[in-house]
CSV table of C-alpha atoms and ligand atoms in Angstrom, one decimal:
chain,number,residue,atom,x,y,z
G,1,UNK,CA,-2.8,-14.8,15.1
G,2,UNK,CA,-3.9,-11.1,16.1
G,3,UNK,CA,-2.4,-8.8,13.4
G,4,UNK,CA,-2.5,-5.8,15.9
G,5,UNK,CA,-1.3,-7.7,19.3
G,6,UNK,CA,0.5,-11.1,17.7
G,7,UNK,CA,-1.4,-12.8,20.8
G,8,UNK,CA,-3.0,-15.9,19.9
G,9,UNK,CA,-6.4,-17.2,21.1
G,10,UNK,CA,-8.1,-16.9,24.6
G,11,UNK,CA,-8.5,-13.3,25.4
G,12,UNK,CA,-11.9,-13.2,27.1
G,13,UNK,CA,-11.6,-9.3,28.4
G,14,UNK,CA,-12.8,-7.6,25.0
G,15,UNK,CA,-14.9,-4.8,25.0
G,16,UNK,CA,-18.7,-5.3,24.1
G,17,UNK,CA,-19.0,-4.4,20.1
G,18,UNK,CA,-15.7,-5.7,18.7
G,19,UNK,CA,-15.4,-8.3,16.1
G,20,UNK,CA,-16.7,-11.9,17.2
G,21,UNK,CA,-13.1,-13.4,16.9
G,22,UNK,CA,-11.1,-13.7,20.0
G,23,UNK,CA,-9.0,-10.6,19.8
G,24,UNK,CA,-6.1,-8.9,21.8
G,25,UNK,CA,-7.2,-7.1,24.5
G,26,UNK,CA,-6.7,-3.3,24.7
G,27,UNK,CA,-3.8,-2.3,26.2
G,28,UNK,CA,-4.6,-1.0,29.9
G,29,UNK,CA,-3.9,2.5,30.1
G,30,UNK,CA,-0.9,3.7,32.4
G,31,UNK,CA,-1.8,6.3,35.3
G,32,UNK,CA,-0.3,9.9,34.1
G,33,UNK,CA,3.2,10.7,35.8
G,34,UNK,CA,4.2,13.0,37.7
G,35,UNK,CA,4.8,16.3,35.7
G,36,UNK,CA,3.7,14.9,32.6
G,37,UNK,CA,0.8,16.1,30.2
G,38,UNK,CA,-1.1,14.5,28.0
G,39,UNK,CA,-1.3,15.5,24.0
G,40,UNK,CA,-3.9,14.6,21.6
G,41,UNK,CA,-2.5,14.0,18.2
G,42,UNK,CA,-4.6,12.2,16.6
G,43,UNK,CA,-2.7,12.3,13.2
G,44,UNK,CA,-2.2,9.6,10.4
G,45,UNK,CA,0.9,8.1,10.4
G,46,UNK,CA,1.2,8.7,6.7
G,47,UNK,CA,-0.1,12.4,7.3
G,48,UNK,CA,3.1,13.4,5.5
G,49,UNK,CA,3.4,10.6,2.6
G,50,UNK,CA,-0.5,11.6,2.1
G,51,UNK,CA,0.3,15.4,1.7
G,52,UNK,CA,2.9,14.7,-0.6
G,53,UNK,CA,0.4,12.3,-2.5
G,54,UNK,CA,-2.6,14.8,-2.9
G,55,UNK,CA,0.2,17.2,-4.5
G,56,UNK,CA,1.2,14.8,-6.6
G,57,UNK,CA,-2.9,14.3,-7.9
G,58,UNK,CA,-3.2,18.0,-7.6
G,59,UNK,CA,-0.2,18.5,-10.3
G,60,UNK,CA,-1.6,15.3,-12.3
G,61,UNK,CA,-4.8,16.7,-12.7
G,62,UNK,CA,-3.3,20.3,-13.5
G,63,UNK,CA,-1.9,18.5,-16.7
G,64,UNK,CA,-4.1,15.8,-17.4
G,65,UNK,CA,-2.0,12.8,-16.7
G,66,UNK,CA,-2.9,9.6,-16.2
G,67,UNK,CA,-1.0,7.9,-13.2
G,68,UNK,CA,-0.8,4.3,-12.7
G,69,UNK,CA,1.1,2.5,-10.0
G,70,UNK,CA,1.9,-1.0,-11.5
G,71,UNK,CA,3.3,-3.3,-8.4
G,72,UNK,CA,3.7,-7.1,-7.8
G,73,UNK,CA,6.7,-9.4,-6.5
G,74,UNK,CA,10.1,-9.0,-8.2
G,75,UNK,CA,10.3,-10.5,-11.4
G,76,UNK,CA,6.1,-11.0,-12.4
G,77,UNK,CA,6.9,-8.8,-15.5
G,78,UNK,CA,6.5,-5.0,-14.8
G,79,UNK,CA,9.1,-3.6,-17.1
G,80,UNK,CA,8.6,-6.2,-20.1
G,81,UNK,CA,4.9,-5.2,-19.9
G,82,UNK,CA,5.9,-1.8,-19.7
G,83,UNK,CA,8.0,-2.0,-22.8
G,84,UNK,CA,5.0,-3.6,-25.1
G,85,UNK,CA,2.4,-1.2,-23.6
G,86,UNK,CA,4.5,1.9,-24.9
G,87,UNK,CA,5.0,0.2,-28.3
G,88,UNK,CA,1.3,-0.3,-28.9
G,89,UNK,CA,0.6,3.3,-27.0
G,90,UNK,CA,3.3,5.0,-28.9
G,91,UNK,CA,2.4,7.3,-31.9
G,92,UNK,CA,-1.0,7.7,-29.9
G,93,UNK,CA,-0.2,9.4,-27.1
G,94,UNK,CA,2.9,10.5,-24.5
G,95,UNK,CA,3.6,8.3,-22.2
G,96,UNK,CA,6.7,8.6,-19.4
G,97,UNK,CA,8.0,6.0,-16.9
G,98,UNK,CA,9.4,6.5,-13.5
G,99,UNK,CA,11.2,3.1,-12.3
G,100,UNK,CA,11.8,2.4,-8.6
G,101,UNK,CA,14.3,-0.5,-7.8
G,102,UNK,CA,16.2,-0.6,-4.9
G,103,UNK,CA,19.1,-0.5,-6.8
G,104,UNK,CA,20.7,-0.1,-10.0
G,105,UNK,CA,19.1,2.0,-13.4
G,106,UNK,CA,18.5,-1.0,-15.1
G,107,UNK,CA,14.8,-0.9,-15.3
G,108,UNK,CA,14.6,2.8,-16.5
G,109,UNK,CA,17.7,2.0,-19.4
G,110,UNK,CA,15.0,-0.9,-20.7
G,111,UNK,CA,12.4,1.8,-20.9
G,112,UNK,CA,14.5,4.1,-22.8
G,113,UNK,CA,15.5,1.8,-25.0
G,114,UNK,CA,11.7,2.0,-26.4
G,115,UNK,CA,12.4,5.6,-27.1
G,116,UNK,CA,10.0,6.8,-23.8
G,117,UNK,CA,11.1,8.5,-21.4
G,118,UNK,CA,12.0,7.5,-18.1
G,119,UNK,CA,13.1,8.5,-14.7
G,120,UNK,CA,14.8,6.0,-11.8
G,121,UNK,CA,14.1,6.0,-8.7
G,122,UNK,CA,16.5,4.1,-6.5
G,123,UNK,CA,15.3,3.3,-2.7
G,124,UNK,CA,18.3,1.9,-1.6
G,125,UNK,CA,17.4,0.0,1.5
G,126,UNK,CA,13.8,1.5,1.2
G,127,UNK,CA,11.2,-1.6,0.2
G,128,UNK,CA,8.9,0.7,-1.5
G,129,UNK,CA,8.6,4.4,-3.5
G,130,UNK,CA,6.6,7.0,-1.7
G,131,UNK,CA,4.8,10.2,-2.5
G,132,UNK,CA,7.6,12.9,-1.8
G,133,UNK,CA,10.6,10.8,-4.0
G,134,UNK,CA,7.8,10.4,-6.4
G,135,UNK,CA,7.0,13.9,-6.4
G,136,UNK,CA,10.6,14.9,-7.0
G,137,UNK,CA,10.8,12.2,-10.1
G,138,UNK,CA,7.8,13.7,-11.2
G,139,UNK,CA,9.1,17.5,-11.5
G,140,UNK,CA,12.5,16.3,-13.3
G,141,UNK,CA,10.7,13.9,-15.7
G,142,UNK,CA,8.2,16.6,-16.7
G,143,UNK,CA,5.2,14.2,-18.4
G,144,UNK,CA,4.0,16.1,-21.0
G,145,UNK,CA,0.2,16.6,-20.2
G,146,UNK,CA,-2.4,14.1,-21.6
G,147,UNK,CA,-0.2,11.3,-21.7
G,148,UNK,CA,0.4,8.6,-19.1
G,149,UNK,CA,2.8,8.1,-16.6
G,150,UNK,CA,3.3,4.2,-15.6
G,151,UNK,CA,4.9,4.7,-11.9
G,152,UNK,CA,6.4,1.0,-11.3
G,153,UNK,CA,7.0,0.4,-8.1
G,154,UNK,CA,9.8,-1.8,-6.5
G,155,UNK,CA,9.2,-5.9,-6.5
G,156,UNK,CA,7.7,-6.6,-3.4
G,157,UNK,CA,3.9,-7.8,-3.0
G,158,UNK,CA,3.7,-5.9,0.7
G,159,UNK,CA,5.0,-2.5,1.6
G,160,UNK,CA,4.2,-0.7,-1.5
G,161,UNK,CA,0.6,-1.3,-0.9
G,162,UNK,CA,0.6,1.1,1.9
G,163,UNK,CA,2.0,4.3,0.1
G,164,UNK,CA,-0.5,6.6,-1.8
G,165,UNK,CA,1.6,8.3,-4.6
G,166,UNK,CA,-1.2,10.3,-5.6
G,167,UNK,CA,-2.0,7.6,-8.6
G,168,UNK,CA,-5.2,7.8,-10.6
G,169,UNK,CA,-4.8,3.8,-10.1
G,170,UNK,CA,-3.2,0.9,-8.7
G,171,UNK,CA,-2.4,-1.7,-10.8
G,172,UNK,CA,-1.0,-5.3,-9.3
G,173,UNK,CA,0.8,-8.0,-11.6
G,174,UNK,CA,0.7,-11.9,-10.8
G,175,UNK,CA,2.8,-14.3,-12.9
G,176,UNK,CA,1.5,-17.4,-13.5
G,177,UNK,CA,4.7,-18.9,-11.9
G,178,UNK,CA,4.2,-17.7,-8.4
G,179,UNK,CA,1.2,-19.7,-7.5
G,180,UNK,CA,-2.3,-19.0,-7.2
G,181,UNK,CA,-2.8,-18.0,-3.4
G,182,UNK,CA,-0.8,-14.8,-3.7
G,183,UNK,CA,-3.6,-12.9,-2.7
G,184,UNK,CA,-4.5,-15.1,0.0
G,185,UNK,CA,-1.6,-14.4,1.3
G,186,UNK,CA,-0.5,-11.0,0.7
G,187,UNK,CA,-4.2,-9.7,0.5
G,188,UNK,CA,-3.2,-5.9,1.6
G,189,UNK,CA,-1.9,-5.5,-1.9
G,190,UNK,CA,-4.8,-7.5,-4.1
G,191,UNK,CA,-7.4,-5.3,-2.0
G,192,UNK,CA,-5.6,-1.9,-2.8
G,193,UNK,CA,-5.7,-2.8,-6.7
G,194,UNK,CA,-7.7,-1.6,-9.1
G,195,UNK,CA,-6.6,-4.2,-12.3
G,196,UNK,CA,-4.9,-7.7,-11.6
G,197,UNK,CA,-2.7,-8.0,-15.0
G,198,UNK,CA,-1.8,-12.1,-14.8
G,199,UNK,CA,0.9,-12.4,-16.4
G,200,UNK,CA,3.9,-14.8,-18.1
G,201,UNK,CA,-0.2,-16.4,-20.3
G,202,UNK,CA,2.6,-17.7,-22.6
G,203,UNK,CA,3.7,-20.1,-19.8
G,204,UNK,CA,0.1,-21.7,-18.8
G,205,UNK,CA,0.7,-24.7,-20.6
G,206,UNK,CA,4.2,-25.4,-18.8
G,207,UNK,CA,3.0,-24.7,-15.2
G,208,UNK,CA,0.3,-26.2,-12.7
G,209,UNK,CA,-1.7,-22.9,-12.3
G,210,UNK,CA,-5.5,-22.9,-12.3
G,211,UNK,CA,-6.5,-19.7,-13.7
G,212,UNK,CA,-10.1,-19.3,-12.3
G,213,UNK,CA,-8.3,-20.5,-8.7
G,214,UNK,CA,-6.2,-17.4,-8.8
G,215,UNK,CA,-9.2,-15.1,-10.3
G,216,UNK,CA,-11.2,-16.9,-6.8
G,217,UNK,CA,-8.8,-16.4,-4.5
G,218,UNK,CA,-8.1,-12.4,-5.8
G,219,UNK,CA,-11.9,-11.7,-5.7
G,220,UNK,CA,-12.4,-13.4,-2.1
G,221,UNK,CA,-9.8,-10.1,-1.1
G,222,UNK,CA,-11.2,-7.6,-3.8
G,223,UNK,CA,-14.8,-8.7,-4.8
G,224,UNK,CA,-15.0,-6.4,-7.7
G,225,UNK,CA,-11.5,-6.7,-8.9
G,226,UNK,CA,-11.3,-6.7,-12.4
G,227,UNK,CA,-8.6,-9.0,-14.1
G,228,UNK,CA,-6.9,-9.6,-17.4
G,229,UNK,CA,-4.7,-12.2,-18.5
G,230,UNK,CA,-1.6,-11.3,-20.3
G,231,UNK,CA,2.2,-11.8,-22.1
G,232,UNK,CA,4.4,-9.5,-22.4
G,233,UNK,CA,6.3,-12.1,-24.7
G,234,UNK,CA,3.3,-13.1,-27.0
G,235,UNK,CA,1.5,-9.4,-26.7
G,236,UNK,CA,-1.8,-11.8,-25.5
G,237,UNK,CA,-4.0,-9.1,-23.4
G,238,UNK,CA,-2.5,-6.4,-24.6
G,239,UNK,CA,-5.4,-4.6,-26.5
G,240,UNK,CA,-7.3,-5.3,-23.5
G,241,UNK,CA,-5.0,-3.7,-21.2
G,242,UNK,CA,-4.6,-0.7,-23.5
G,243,UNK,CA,-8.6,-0.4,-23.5
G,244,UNK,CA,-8.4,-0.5,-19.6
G,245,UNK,CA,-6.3,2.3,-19.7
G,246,UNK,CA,-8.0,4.5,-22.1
G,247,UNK,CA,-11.0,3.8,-19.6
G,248,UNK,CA,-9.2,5.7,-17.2
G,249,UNK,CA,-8.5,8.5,-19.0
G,250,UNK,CA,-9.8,11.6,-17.8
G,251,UNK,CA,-12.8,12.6,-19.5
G,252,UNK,CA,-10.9,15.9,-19.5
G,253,UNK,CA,-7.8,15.0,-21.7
G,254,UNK,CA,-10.6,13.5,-23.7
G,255,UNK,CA,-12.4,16.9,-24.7
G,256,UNK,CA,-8.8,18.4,-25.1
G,257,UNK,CA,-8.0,16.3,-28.3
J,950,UNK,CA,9.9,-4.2,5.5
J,951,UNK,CA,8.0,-0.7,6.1
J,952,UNK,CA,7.4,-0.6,9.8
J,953,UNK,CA,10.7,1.0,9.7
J,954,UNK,CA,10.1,4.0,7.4
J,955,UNK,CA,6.6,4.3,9.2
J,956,UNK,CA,8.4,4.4,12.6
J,957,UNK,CA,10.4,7.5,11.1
J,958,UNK,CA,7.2,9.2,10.0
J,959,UNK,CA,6.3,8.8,13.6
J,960,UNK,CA,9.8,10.0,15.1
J,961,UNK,CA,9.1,13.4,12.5
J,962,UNK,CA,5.5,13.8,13.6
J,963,UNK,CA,6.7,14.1,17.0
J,964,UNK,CA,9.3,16.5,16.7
J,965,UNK,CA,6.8,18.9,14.7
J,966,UNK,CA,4.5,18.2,17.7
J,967,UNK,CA,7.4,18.9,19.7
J,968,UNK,CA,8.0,22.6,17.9
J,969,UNK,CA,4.0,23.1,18.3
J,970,UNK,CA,3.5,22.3,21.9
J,971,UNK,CA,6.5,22.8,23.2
J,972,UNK,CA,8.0,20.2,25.0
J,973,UNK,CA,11.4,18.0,25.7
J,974,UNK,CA,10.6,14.7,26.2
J,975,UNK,CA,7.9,11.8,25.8
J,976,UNK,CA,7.3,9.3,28.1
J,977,UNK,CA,4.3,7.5,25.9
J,978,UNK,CA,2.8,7.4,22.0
J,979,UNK,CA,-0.4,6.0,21.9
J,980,UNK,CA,-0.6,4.7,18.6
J,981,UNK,CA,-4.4,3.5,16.9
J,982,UNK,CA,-3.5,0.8,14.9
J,983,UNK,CA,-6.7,-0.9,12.6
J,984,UNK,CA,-7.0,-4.6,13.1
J,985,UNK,CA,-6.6,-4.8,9.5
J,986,UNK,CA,-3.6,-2.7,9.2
J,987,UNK,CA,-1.0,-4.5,7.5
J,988,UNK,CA,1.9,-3.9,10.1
J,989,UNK,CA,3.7,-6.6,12.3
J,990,UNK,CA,3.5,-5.3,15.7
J,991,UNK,CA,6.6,-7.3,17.0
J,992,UNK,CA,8.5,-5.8,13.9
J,993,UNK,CA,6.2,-2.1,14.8
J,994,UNK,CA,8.3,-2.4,18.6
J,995,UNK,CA,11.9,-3.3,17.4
J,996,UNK,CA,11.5,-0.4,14.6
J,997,UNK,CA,9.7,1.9,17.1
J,998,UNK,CA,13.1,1.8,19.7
J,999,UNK,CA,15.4,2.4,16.9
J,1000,UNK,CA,13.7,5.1,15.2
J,1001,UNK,CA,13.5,7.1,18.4
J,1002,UNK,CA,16.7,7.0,19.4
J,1003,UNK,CA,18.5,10.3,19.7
J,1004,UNK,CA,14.9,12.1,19.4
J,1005,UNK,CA,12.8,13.5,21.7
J,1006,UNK,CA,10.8,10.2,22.3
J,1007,UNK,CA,13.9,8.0,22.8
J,1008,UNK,CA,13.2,5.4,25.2
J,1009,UNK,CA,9.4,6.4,25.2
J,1010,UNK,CA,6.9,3.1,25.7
J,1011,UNK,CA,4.9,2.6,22.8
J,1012,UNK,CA,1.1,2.4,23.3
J,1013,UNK,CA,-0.9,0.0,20.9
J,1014,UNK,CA,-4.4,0.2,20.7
J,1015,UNK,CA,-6.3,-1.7,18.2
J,1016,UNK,CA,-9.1,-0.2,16.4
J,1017,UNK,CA,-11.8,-2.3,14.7
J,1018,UNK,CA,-11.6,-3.8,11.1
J,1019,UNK,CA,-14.5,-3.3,9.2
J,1020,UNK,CA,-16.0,-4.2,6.3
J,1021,UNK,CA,-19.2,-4.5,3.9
J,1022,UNK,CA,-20.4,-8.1,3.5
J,1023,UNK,CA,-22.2,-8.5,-0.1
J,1024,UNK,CA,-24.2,-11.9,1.0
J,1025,UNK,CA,-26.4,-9.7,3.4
J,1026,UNK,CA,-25.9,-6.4,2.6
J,1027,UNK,CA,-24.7,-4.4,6.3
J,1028,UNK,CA,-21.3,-3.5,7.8
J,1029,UNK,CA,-19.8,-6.2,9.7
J,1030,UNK,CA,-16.7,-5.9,12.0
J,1031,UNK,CA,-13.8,-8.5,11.0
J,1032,UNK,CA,-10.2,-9.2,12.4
J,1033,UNK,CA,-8.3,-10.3,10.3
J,1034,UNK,CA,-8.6,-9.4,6.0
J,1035,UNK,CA,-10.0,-13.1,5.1
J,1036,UNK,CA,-12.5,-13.5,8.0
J,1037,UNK,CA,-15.7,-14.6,6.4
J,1038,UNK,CA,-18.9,-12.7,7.7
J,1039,UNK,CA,-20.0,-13.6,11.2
J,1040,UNK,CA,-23.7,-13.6,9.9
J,1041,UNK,CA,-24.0,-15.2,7.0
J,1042,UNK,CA,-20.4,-16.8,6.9
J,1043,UNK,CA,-19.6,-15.8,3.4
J,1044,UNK,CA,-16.1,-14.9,2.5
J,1045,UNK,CA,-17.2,-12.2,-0.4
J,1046,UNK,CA,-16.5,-9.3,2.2
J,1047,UNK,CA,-15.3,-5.5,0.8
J,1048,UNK,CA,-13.0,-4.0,3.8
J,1049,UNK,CA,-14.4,-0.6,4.5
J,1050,UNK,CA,-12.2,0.8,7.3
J,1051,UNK,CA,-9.2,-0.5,10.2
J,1052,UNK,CA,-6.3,-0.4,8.3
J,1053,UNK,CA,-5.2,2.7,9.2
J,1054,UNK,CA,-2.4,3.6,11.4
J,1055,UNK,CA,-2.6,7.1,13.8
J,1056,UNK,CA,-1.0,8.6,16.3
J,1057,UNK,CA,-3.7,9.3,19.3
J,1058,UNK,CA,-1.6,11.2,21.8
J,1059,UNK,CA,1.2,11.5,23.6
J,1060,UNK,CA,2.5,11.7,26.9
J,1061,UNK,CA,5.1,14.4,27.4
J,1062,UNK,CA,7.0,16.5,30.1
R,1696,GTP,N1,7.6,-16.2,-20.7
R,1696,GTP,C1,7.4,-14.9,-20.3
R,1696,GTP,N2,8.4,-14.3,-19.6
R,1696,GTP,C2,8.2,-13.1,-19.1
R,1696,GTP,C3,7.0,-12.4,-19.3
R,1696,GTP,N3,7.0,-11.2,-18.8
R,1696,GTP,C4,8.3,-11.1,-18.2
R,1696,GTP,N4,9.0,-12.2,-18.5
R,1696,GTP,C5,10.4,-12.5,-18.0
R,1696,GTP,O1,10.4,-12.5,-16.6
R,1696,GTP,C6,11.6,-11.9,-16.2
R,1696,GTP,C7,11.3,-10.7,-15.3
R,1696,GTP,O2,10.7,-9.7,-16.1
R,1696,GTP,P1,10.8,-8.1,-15.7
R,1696,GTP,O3,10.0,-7.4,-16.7
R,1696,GTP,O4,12.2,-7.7,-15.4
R,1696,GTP,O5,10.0,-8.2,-14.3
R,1696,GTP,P2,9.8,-7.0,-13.2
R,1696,GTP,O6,8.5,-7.2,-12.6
R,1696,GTP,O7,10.0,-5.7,-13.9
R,1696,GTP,O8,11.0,-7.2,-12.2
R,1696,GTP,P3,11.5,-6.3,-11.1
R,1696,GTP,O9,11.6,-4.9,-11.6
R,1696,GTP,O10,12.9,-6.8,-10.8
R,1696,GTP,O11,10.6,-6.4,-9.9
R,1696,GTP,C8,12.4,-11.6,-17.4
R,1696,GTP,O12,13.3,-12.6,-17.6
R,1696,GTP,C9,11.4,-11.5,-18.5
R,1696,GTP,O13,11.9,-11.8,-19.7
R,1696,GTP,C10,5.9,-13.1,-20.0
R,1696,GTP,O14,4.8,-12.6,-20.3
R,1696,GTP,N5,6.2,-14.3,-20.5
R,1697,MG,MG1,11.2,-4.1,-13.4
R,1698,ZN,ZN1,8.7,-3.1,3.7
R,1699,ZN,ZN1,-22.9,-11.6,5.7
């Protein structure tokens, strides 16, 4: 199906030049009305999410902090990774959290547990965080400069995809419980990623998932996506992960220390 | 699912317009969406009536015009034009295609009074 149009096949009216496919035709434009005008926009429909997001990099950079956006589908193991990165980061450098669930503080309480601190973000019927509630999270959390700030986003392998939050990266978490074709099938969020962590390693002998399947099927949406397997129950990955990170560090923060 | 909080970024772009240019009502958005956007444009309409209402654009038809996917196919090397994120290349039919542009979302213009 046509993911601009939802019309099926058949359309033989498209203009010269467009993809080979048979594709929805453009909609036929409507003769002015009387005592109308017509405005050109001609303005992203993020515009404002986007403005938000550069201020977000703009104040990131100001204090050398190191953003990543970790997302997957509820439950692949965000916050339990979150809670062993911070105790192999901790003692090295800061690191702060800002949680966004839906609901409830649950998520940030875990973090704080680990002695980090953490900010929630709750979206109530919102399926994803964006740059302005980040924004605010940011200026109450205060990450002290150098360190890292993990952003997790809410569980859910689509909308958050779409949202720039100013991030120095995104990061996308697959469990190996959900099946290999995730990415075939929510490929908007494997192509926006920067890292596939895959997760729940721990469980690989107890479920029917084919490792270099999954790795396949990511790289068919992301060619050059880089990918490391993990636990957050054993620690397996974990160094690897960490070393990712400090990849990522601004050459900046580097100097500084 | 997002098509609702990107319909209200549309409702809020319009009023600004509205302040800017000065008008009262709109009778059409055009709205480019990429081929490869990663919006539902059944669920785009139903959010796009809803979000209006009790704006300036309530009521307003909504205008879709699809703009092409594109991507960079690594088997031959040149920019190809796809529809959908998994089509393999029309040249070369490989699937190890990098999408380059059409998944953007923008408001093109409107028609006002
Ligand atoms: N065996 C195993 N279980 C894990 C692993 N990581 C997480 N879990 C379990 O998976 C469940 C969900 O983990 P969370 O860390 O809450 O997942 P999440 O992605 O933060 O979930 P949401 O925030 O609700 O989207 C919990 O019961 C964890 O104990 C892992 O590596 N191995
Ligand atoms: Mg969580
Ligand atoms: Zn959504
Ligand atoms: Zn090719």
């Amino acid at each position: 199906m046509c993911t601009t149009c939802g019309c099926g096949d058949g359309h033989e009216d498209h203009p010269q030049g467009h993809a080979p496919n048979p594709l929805a035709p453009w909609s036929a434009p409507a003769p002015l009305a009387h005592g109308t005008r017509l405005i050109s926009l001609e303005v992203d429909v993020l515009e404002k999410n986007d403005r938000y997001a550069a201020a977000n990099r703009a104040a990131f950079a100001s204090h050398a902090v190191q953003a990543i956006n970790l997302m997957s589908s509820p439950g692949s193991g965000k916050t339990s990774l979150l809670v062993r990165t911070i105790e192999a980061i901790r003692g090295t450098r800061p690191v702060a959290v800002i949680e966004g669930d839906q609901e409830t503080a649950r998520d940030a309480e875990r973090i704080r547990a680990t002695g980090a601190p953490a900010t929630q973000i709750n979206t109530g019927k919102g399926c994803h965080l964006d740059a302005e509630a980040v924004g605010r999270a940011v200026a109450t959390l205060a990450p002290a400069a150098g360190g890292v700030l993990f952003i997790e986003n809410v569980g859910n392998l689509v909308c958050p995809a779409a949202f720039d939050l100013g991030e120095a990266a995104k990061v996308v978490v697959l469990s190996v419980t959900e099946g290999e074709d995730k990415p075939l099938k929510y490929p908007e969020m494997f192509r926006v990623a920067s890292l596939l962590l895959l997760n729940k390693a721990d469980l690989l002998p107890y479920v029917d998932f084919d490792v270099d399947f999954a790795l396949q099927c990511a790289r068919r949406v992301n060619p050059g996506l880089t990918a490391i397997l993990t636990s957050a129950k054993s620690g397996a990955g974990i160094d690897e992960w960490l070393d990712w990170i400090e990849r990522g560090r601004p050459p900046r923060i580097a100097a500084v220390r | 699912m997002h098509e609702m909080s990107l319909c209200q970024s549309i409702a809020e772009l319009i009023e600004d317009a509205a302040r800017r240019e000065r008008f009262q009502r709109v009778r059409t958005v055009t709205l480019e969406v990429g081929r490869l956007a990663a919006v539902e444009p059944e669920a785009l309409e139903f959010c796009f009536e809803a979000a209006m209402r009790g704006g300036r654009a309530e009521g307003a038809r909504l205008e879709i015009v699809a703009t092409d996917g594109r991507a960079w196919c690594l088997g031959c090397g040149r920019e190809i034009l796809i529809s959908r994120p998994l089509d393999p290349c029309p040249h070369c039919g490989g699937g190890q295609v990098q999408v380059t542009g059409g998944t953007e979302m923008r408001i093109k213009a409107l028609e006002v009074e």
